[in-house]
């Protein structure tokens, strides 16, 4: 990605929109509208979108993973994501889903792609019928980040258990120690699954 001034060209937007439609519903008019944007308008919109994220992208990558995803859920970060999505979605042929695809190229750890199968997979509680609006997207972001945080905790527990069994093959880690070392408030390591979490694959 271009630094220190990140931006996308009209041609690049066209490629991203094509990729997104190949994973979901093919709408030729959307690509035509995307390519009809003035090059300077694309430059301006994508610069604004990337810079809105740039202010928070670095701060979301904490050394301690337990803070990584919670950082993305505070009001200031969600406001930055909203600003970024709205900036790019102001272009013709670009909605919040396409804008999320564009911005996820720049900040994949901060901006998840609004993927229909993934949104449908969120069931507890469900997000409801998919709406390609900024409001729906922000709700999607919060749920994805929360789930990612839980999966990171599960991965950490699996690594901890695997390492313990290698270093101390003839002993077991005391349950009390596991419970006290829980990386997430309210998560009991003694009952959490230690199997490696499966990754969900996006589509649309």
PDB file of C-alpha atoms in Angstrom:
ATOM      1  CA  UNK A   1       0.000   0.000   0.000  1.00  0.00           C
ATOM      2  CA  UNK A   2       1.208   3.489  -0.842  1.00  0.00           C
ATOM      3  CA  UNK A   3       2.640   5.386   2.105  1.00  0.00           C
ATOM      4  CA  UNK A   4       2.652   7.940   3.632  1.00  0.00           C
ATOM      5  CA  UNK A   5      -0.341   9.010   1.500  1.00  0.00           C
ATOM      6  CA  UNK A   6      -2.457   5.904   0.817  1.00  0.00           C
ATOM      7  CA  UNK A   7      -4.908   6.021  -2.080  1.00  0.00           C
ATOM      8  CA  UNK A   8      -6.577   3.884  -4.753  1.00  0.00           C
ATOM      9  CA  UNK A   9      -6.938   4.532  -8.471  1.00  0.00           C
ATOM     10  CA  UNK A  10     -10.177   4.194 -10.421  1.00  0.00           C
ATOM     11  CA  UNK A  11      -8.798   1.093 -12.150  1.00  0.00           C
ATOM     12  CA  UNK A  12      -7.982  -0.506  -8.789  1.00  0.00           C
ATOM     13  CA  UNK A  13     -11.495   0.202  -7.542  1.00  0.00           C
ATOM     14  CA  UNK A  14     -12.827  -1.511 -10.662  1.00  0.00           C
ATOM     15  CA  UNK A  15     -10.757  -4.622  -9.923  1.00  0.00           C
ATOM     16  CA  UNK A  16     -11.937  -4.722  -6.298  1.00  0.00           C
ATOM     17  CA  UNK A  17     -15.601  -4.311  -7.288  1.00  0.00           C
ATOM     18  CA  UNK A  18     -15.184  -7.121  -9.837  1.00  0.00           C
ATOM     19  CA  UNK A  19     -13.643  -9.364  -7.151  1.00  0.00           C
ATOM     20  CA  UNK A  20     -16.477  -8.562  -4.752  1.00  0.00           C
ATOM     21  CA  UNK A  21     -19.211  -9.290  -7.328  1.00  0.00           C
ATOM     22  CA  UNK A  22     -17.560 -12.583  -8.329  1.00  0.00           C
ATOM     23  CA  UNK A  23     -18.077 -13.688  -4.737  1.00  0.00           C
ATOM     24  CA  UNK A  24     -21.724 -12.662  -4.652  1.00  0.00           C
ATOM     25  CA  UNK A  25     -24.258 -11.105  -7.008  1.00  0.00           C
ATOM     26  CA  UNK A  26     -22.943  -9.975 -10.385  1.00  0.00           C
ATOM     27  CA  UNK A  27     -24.112  -6.434 -11.147  1.00  0.00           C
ATOM     28  CA  UNK A  28     -22.390  -5.127 -14.303  1.00  0.00           C
ATOM     29  CA  UNK A  29     -23.883  -1.663 -13.795  1.00  0.00           C
ATOM     30  CA  UNK A  30     -22.016  -1.288 -10.501  1.00  0.00           C
ATOM     31  CA  UNK A  31     -18.670  -1.749 -12.212  1.00  0.00           C
ATOM     32  CA  UNK A  32     -19.679   0.624 -15.002  1.00  0.00           C
ATOM     33  CA  UNK A  33     -20.667   3.246 -12.433  1.00  0.00           C
ATOM     34  CA  UNK A  34     -17.425   2.703 -10.532  1.00  0.00           C
ATOM     35  CA  UNK A  35     -15.353   3.275 -13.663  1.00  0.00           C
ATOM     36  CA  UNK A  36     -17.414   6.367 -14.509  1.00  0.00           C
ATOM     37  CA  UNK A  37     -16.061   8.222 -11.464  1.00  0.00           C
ATOM     38  CA  UNK A  38     -13.617  11.026 -12.099  1.00  0.00           C
ATOM     39  CA  UNK A  39     -10.053   9.940 -11.284  1.00  0.00           C
ATOM     40  CA  UNK A  40      -9.536  12.924  -8.983  1.00  0.00           C
ATOM     41  CA  UNK A  41     -12.805  12.156  -7.171  1.00  0.00           C
ATOM     42  CA  UNK A  42     -11.596   8.586  -6.580  1.00  0.00           C
ATOM     43  CA  UNK A  43      -8.259   9.885  -5.324  1.00  0.00           C
ATOM     44  CA  UNK A  44      -9.936  12.346  -2.956  1.00  0.00           C
ATOM     45  CA  UNK A  45     -12.459   9.816  -1.576  1.00  0.00           C
ATOM     46  CA  UNK A  46      -9.914   7.052  -1.010  1.00  0.00           C
ATOM     47  CA  UNK A  47      -7.347   9.388   0.551  1.00  0.00           C
ATOM     48  CA  UNK A  48     -10.004  10.598   3.008  1.00  0.00           C
ATOM     49  CA  UNK A  49     -11.096   7.041   3.752  1.00  0.00           C
ATOM     50  CA  UNK A  50      -7.579   5.727   4.348  1.00  0.00           C
ATOM     51  CA  UNK A  51      -6.537   8.695   6.458  1.00  0.00           C
ATOM     52  CA  UNK A  52      -9.600   8.306   8.687  1.00  0.00           C
ATOM     53  CA  UNK A  53      -8.348   4.781   9.419  1.00  0.00           C
ATOM     54  CA  UNK A  54      -4.681   5.714   9.595  1.00  0.00           C
ATOM     55  CA  UNK A  55      -5.253   7.591  12.855  1.00  0.00           C
ATOM     56  CA  UNK A  56      -6.411   4.431  14.595  1.00  0.00           C
ATOM     57  CA  UNK A  57      -4.830   1.570  12.610  1.00  0.00           C
ATOM     58  CA  UNK A  58      -1.572   1.597  14.554  1.00  0.00           C
ATOM     59  CA  UNK A  59      -3.243   1.970  17.943  1.00  0.00           C
ATOM     60  CA  UNK A  60      -5.404  -1.109  17.278  1.00  0.00           C
ATOM     61  CA  UNK A  61      -2.326  -3.355  17.054  1.00  0.00           C
ATOM     62  CA  UNK A  62      -1.374  -3.848  20.664  1.00  0.00           C
ATOM     63  CA  UNK A  63       1.340  -6.240  21.773  1.00  0.00           C
ATOM     64  CA  UNK A  64      -1.112  -7.884  24.142  1.00  0.00           C
ATOM     65  CA  UNK A  65      -3.688  -9.532  21.887  1.00  0.00           C
ATOM     66  CA  UNK A  66      -6.360  -9.280  24.569  1.00  0.00           C
ATOM     67  CA  UNK A  67      -6.577  -5.552  23.809  1.00  0.00           C
ATOM     68  CA  UNK A  68      -6.287  -5.781  20.034  1.00  0.00           C
ATOM     69  CA  UNK A  69      -9.956  -6.245  19.238  1.00  0.00           C
ATOM     70  CA  UNK A  70     -11.409  -4.261  22.121  1.00  0.00           C
ATOM     71  CA  UNK A  71      -9.602  -1.219  20.711  1.00  0.00           C
ATOM     72  CA  UNK A  72     -11.698  -1.445  17.563  1.00  0.00           C
ATOM     73  CA  UNK A  73     -14.958  -1.285  19.491  1.00  0.00           C
ATOM     74  CA  UNK A  74     -14.545   2.068  21.208  1.00  0.00           C
ATOM     75  CA  UNK A  75     -16.581   5.009  19.973  1.00  0.00           C
ATOM     76  CA  UNK A  76     -13.673   6.901  18.419  1.00  0.00           C
ATOM     77  CA  UNK A  77     -12.555   3.913  16.358  1.00  0.00           C
ATOM     78  CA  UNK A  78     -16.047   3.061  15.168  1.00  0.00           C
ATOM     79  CA  UNK A  79     -16.493   6.726  14.253  1.00  0.00           C
ATOM     80  CA  UNK A  80     -13.299   6.567  12.177  1.00  0.00           C
ATOM     81  CA  UNK A  81     -14.499   3.410  10.414  1.00  0.00           C
ATOM     82  CA  UNK A  82     -17.858   5.067   9.734  1.00  0.00           C
ATOM     83  CA  UNK A  83     -16.140   8.139   8.312  1.00  0.00           C
ATOM     84  CA  UNK A  84     -13.898   5.990   6.112  1.00  0.00           C
ATOM     85  CA  UNK A  85     -16.777   3.885   4.770  1.00  0.00           C
ATOM     86  CA  UNK A  86     -18.913   6.949   4.045  1.00  0.00           C
ATOM     87  CA  UNK A  87     -16.027   8.681   2.258  1.00  0.00           C
ATOM     88  CA  UNK A  88     -15.466   5.816  -0.178  1.00  0.00           C
ATOM     89  CA  UNK A  89     -19.178   4.970  -0.495  1.00  0.00           C
ATOM     90  CA  UNK A  90     -19.811   8.511  -1.751  1.00  0.00           C
ATOM     91  CA  UNK A  91     -18.423   7.391  -5.128  1.00  0.00           C
ATOM     92  CA  UNK A  92     -20.803   6.161  -7.826  1.00  0.00           C
ATOM     93  CA  UNK A  93     -21.250   2.391  -7.866  1.00  0.00           C
ATOM     94  CA  UNK A  94     -19.719   1.988  -4.400  1.00  0.00           C
ATOM     95  CA  UNK A  95     -21.877   1.019  -1.427  1.00  0.00           C
ATOM     96  CA  UNK A  96     -20.815   0.178   2.132  1.00  0.00           C
ATOM     97  CA  UNK A  97     -20.015  -3.445   1.177  1.00  0.00           C
ATOM     98  CA  UNK A  98     -17.770  -2.419  -1.717  1.00  0.00           C
ATOM     99  CA  UNK A  99     -16.244   0.329   0.425  1.00  0.00           C
ATOM    100  CA  UNK A 100     -15.413  -2.266   3.087  1.00  0.00           C
ATOM    101  CA  UNK A 101     -13.726  -4.415   0.417  1.00  0.00           C
ATOM    102  CA  UNK A 102     -11.627  -1.434  -0.688  1.00  0.00           C
ATOM    103  CA  UNK A 103     -10.647  -0.329   2.810  1.00  0.00           C
ATOM    104  CA  UNK A 104      -9.915  -3.874   3.978  1.00  0.00           C
ATOM    105  CA  UNK A 105      -7.035  -3.861   1.492  1.00  0.00           C
ATOM    106  CA  UNK A 106      -5.524  -0.932   3.408  1.00  0.00           C
ATOM    107  CA  UNK A 107      -6.448  -1.950   6.966  1.00  0.00           C
ATOM    108  CA  UNK A 108      -7.441  -5.652   7.012  1.00  0.00           C
ATOM    109  CA  UNK A 109      -7.105  -5.899  10.806  1.00  0.00           C
ATOM    110  CA  UNK A 110      -9.464  -2.978  11.291  1.00  0.00           C
ATOM    111  CA  UNK A 111     -12.014  -3.156   8.464  1.00  0.00           C
ATOM    112  CA  UNK A 112     -13.652  -6.546   7.827  1.00  0.00           C
ATOM    113  CA  UNK A 113     -15.219  -7.115   4.417  1.00  0.00           C
ATOM    114  CA  UNK A 114     -19.029  -7.135   4.624  1.00  0.00           C
ATOM    115  CA  UNK A 115     -19.496 -10.691   3.452  1.00  0.00           C
ATOM    116  CA  UNK A 116     -23.040 -12.070   3.095  1.00  0.00           C
ATOM    117  CA  UNK A 117     -22.318 -15.651   4.271  1.00  0.00           C
ATOM    118  CA  UNK A 118     -20.369 -14.339   7.256  1.00  0.00           C
ATOM    119  CA  UNK A 119     -23.179 -11.950   8.188  1.00  0.00           C
ATOM    120  CA  UNK A 120     -25.692 -14.812   7.929  1.00  0.00           C
ATOM    121  CA  UNK A 121     -23.458 -16.973  10.125  1.00  0.00           C
ATOM    122  CA  UNK A 122     -23.754 -14.503  13.003  1.00  0.00           C
ATOM    123  CA  UNK A 123     -26.622 -16.128  14.851  1.00  0.00           C
ATOM    124  CA  UNK A 124     -26.336 -15.397  18.561  1.00  0.00           C
ATOM    125  CA  UNK A 125     -28.169 -13.125  18.363  1.00  0.00           C
ATOM    126  CA  UNK A 126     -28.576 -12.738  14.583  1.00  0.00           C
ATOM    127  CA  UNK A 127     -27.926  -9.424  12.880  1.00  0.00           C
ATOM    128  CA  UNK A 128     -31.146  -9.834  10.931  1.00  0.00           C
ATOM    129  CA  UNK A 129     -31.622  -9.508   7.164  1.00  0.00           C
ATOM    130  CA  UNK A 130     -28.510  -8.175   5.456  1.00  0.00           C
ATOM    131  CA  UNK A 131     -28.718  -4.457   4.755  1.00  0.00           C
ATOM    132  CA  UNK A 132     -26.056  -2.737   2.724  1.00  0.00           C
ATOM    133  CA  UNK A 133     -26.062   0.350   4.919  1.00  0.00           C
ATOM    134  CA  UNK A 134     -23.380   1.956   7.064  1.00  0.00           C
ATOM    135  CA  UNK A 135     -25.434   1.343  10.211  1.00  0.00           C
ATOM    136  CA  UNK A 136     -25.678  -2.384   9.489  1.00  0.00           C
ATOM    137  CA  UNK A 137     -21.995  -2.528   8.606  1.00  0.00           C
ATOM    138  CA  UNK A 138     -20.942  -0.987  11.933  1.00  0.00           C
ATOM    139  CA  UNK A 139     -23.058  -3.553  13.799  1.00  0.00           C
ATOM    140  CA  UNK A 140     -21.350  -6.237  11.689  1.00  0.00           C
ATOM    141  CA  UNK A 141     -17.910  -4.839  12.586  1.00  0.00           C
ATOM    142  CA  UNK A 142     -18.621  -4.979  16.313  1.00  0.00           C
ATOM    143  CA  UNK A 143     -19.832  -8.573  16.130  1.00  0.00           C
ATOM    144  CA  UNK A 144     -16.916  -9.752  13.974  1.00  0.00           C
ATOM    145  CA  UNK A 145     -14.354  -8.108  16.253  1.00  0.00           C
ATOM    146  CA  UNK A 146     -15.959  -9.631  19.339  1.00  0.00           C
ATOM    147  CA  UNK A 147     -15.900 -13.089  17.742  1.00  0.00           C
ATOM    148  CA  UNK A 148     -12.297 -12.609  16.643  1.00  0.00           C
ATOM    149  CA  UNK A 149     -11.338 -11.747  20.215  1.00  0.00           C
ATOM    150  CA  UNK A 150     -12.910 -14.957  21.502  1.00  0.00           C
ATOM    151  CA  UNK A 151     -11.148 -17.009  18.813  1.00  0.00           C
ATOM    152  CA  UNK A 152      -7.820 -15.416  19.703  1.00  0.00           C
ATOM    153  CA  UNK A 153      -8.398 -16.399  23.331  1.00  0.00           C
ATOM    154  CA  UNK A 154      -9.195 -19.966  22.267  1.00  0.00           C
ATOM    155  CA  UNK A 155      -6.057 -20.068  20.117  1.00  0.00           C
ATOM    156  CA  UNK A 156      -3.954 -18.791  23.029  1.00  0.00           C
ATOM    157  CA  UNK A 157      -5.377 -21.478  25.310  1.00  0.00           C
ATOM    158  CA  UNK A 158      -4.653 -24.168  22.714  1.00  0.00           C
ATOM    159  CA  UNK A 159      -1.035 -22.993  22.343  1.00  0.00           C
ATOM    160  CA  UNK A 160      -0.652 -22.797  26.132  1.00  0.00           C
ATOM    161  CA  UNK A 161      -1.948 -26.344  26.582  1.00  0.00           C
ATOM    162  CA  UNK A 162       0.174 -27.687  23.713  1.00  0.00           C
ATOM    163  CA  UNK A 163       3.327 -25.989  25.017  1.00  0.00           C
ATOM    164  CA  UNK A 164       2.666 -27.215  28.552  1.00  0.00           C
ATOM    165  CA  UNK A 165       2.294 -30.810  27.357  1.00  0.00           C
ATOM    166  CA  UNK A 166       5.599 -30.565  25.468  1.00  0.00           C
ATOM    167  CA  UNK A 167       7.535 -28.918  28.279  1.00  0.00           C
ATOM    168  CA  UNK A 168       6.000 -31.020  31.034  1.00  0.00           C
ATOM    169  CA  UNK A 169       4.856 -34.282  29.416  1.00  0.00           C
ATOM    170  CA  UNK A 170       4.391 -36.059  32.741  1.00  0.00           C
ATOM    171  CA  UNK A 171       2.418 -33.362  34.485  1.00  0.00           C
ATOM    172  CA  UNK A 172      -0.777 -31.431  33.991  1.00  0.00           C
ATOM    173  CA  UNK A 173      -1.278 -27.716  34.524  1.00  0.00           C
ATOM    174  CA  UNK A 174      -3.364 -27.231  37.682  1.00  0.00           C
ATOM    175  CA  UNK A 175      -6.951 -26.247  36.892  1.00  0.00           C
ATOM    176  CA  UNK A 176      -6.711 -23.324  39.314  1.00  0.00           C
ATOM    177  CA  UNK A 177      -3.698 -21.967  37.414  1.00  0.00           C
ATOM    178  CA  UNK A 178      -5.543 -22.253  34.105  1.00  0.00           C
ATOM    179  CA  UNK A 179      -8.556 -20.455  35.526  1.00  0.00           C
ATOM    180  CA  UNK A 180      -6.425 -17.655  36.960  1.00  0.00           C
ATOM    181  CA  UNK A 181      -4.587 -17.177  33.655  1.00  0.00           C
ATOM    182  CA  UNK A 182      -7.724 -16.563  31.607  1.00  0.00           C
ATOM    183  CA  UNK A 183      -6.903 -13.902  28.975  1.00  0.00           C
ATOM    184  CA  UNK A 184     -10.490 -12.652  28.885  1.00  0.00           C
ATOM    185  CA  UNK A 185     -12.618 -11.459  31.798  1.00  0.00           C
ATOM    186  CA  UNK A 186     -15.250 -14.056  32.606  1.00  0.00           C
ATOM    187  CA  UNK A 187     -13.652 -16.799  30.495  1.00  0.00           C
ATOM    188  CA  UNK A 188     -12.921 -19.984  32.446  1.00  0.00           C
ATOM    189  CA  UNK A 189      -9.886 -21.620  30.841  1.00  0.00           C
ATOM    190  CA  UNK A 190     -10.691 -24.906  32.532  1.00  0.00           C
ATOM    191  CA  UNK A 191     -13.889 -25.307  30.535  1.00  0.00           C
ATOM    192  CA  UNK A 192     -12.948 -23.537  27.292  1.00  0.00           C
ATOM    193  CA  UNK A 193     -12.250 -25.693  24.259  1.00  0.00           C
ATOM    194  CA  UNK A 194      -8.570 -26.197  23.541  1.00  0.00           C
ATOM    195  CA  UNK A 195      -9.109 -27.252  19.939  1.00  0.00           C
ATOM    196  CA  UNK A 196      -7.757 -24.922  17.264  1.00  0.00           C
ATOM    197  CA  UNK A 197     -10.543 -22.589  16.038  1.00  0.00           C
ATOM    198  CA  UNK A 198     -11.700 -22.991  12.457  1.00  0.00           C
ATOM    199  CA  UNK A 199     -11.429 -19.979  10.187  1.00  0.00           C
ATOM    200  CA  UNK A 200     -14.528 -18.717   8.414  1.00  0.00           C
ATOM    201  CA  UNK A 201     -14.154 -18.028   4.704  1.00  0.00           C
ATOM    202  CA  UNK A 202     -15.766 -14.961   3.194  1.00  0.00           C
ATOM    203  CA  UNK A 203     -17.865 -14.842   0.011  1.00  0.00           C
ATOM    204  CA  UNK A 204     -19.620 -11.911  -1.842  1.00  0.00           C
TER     205      UNK A 204
END
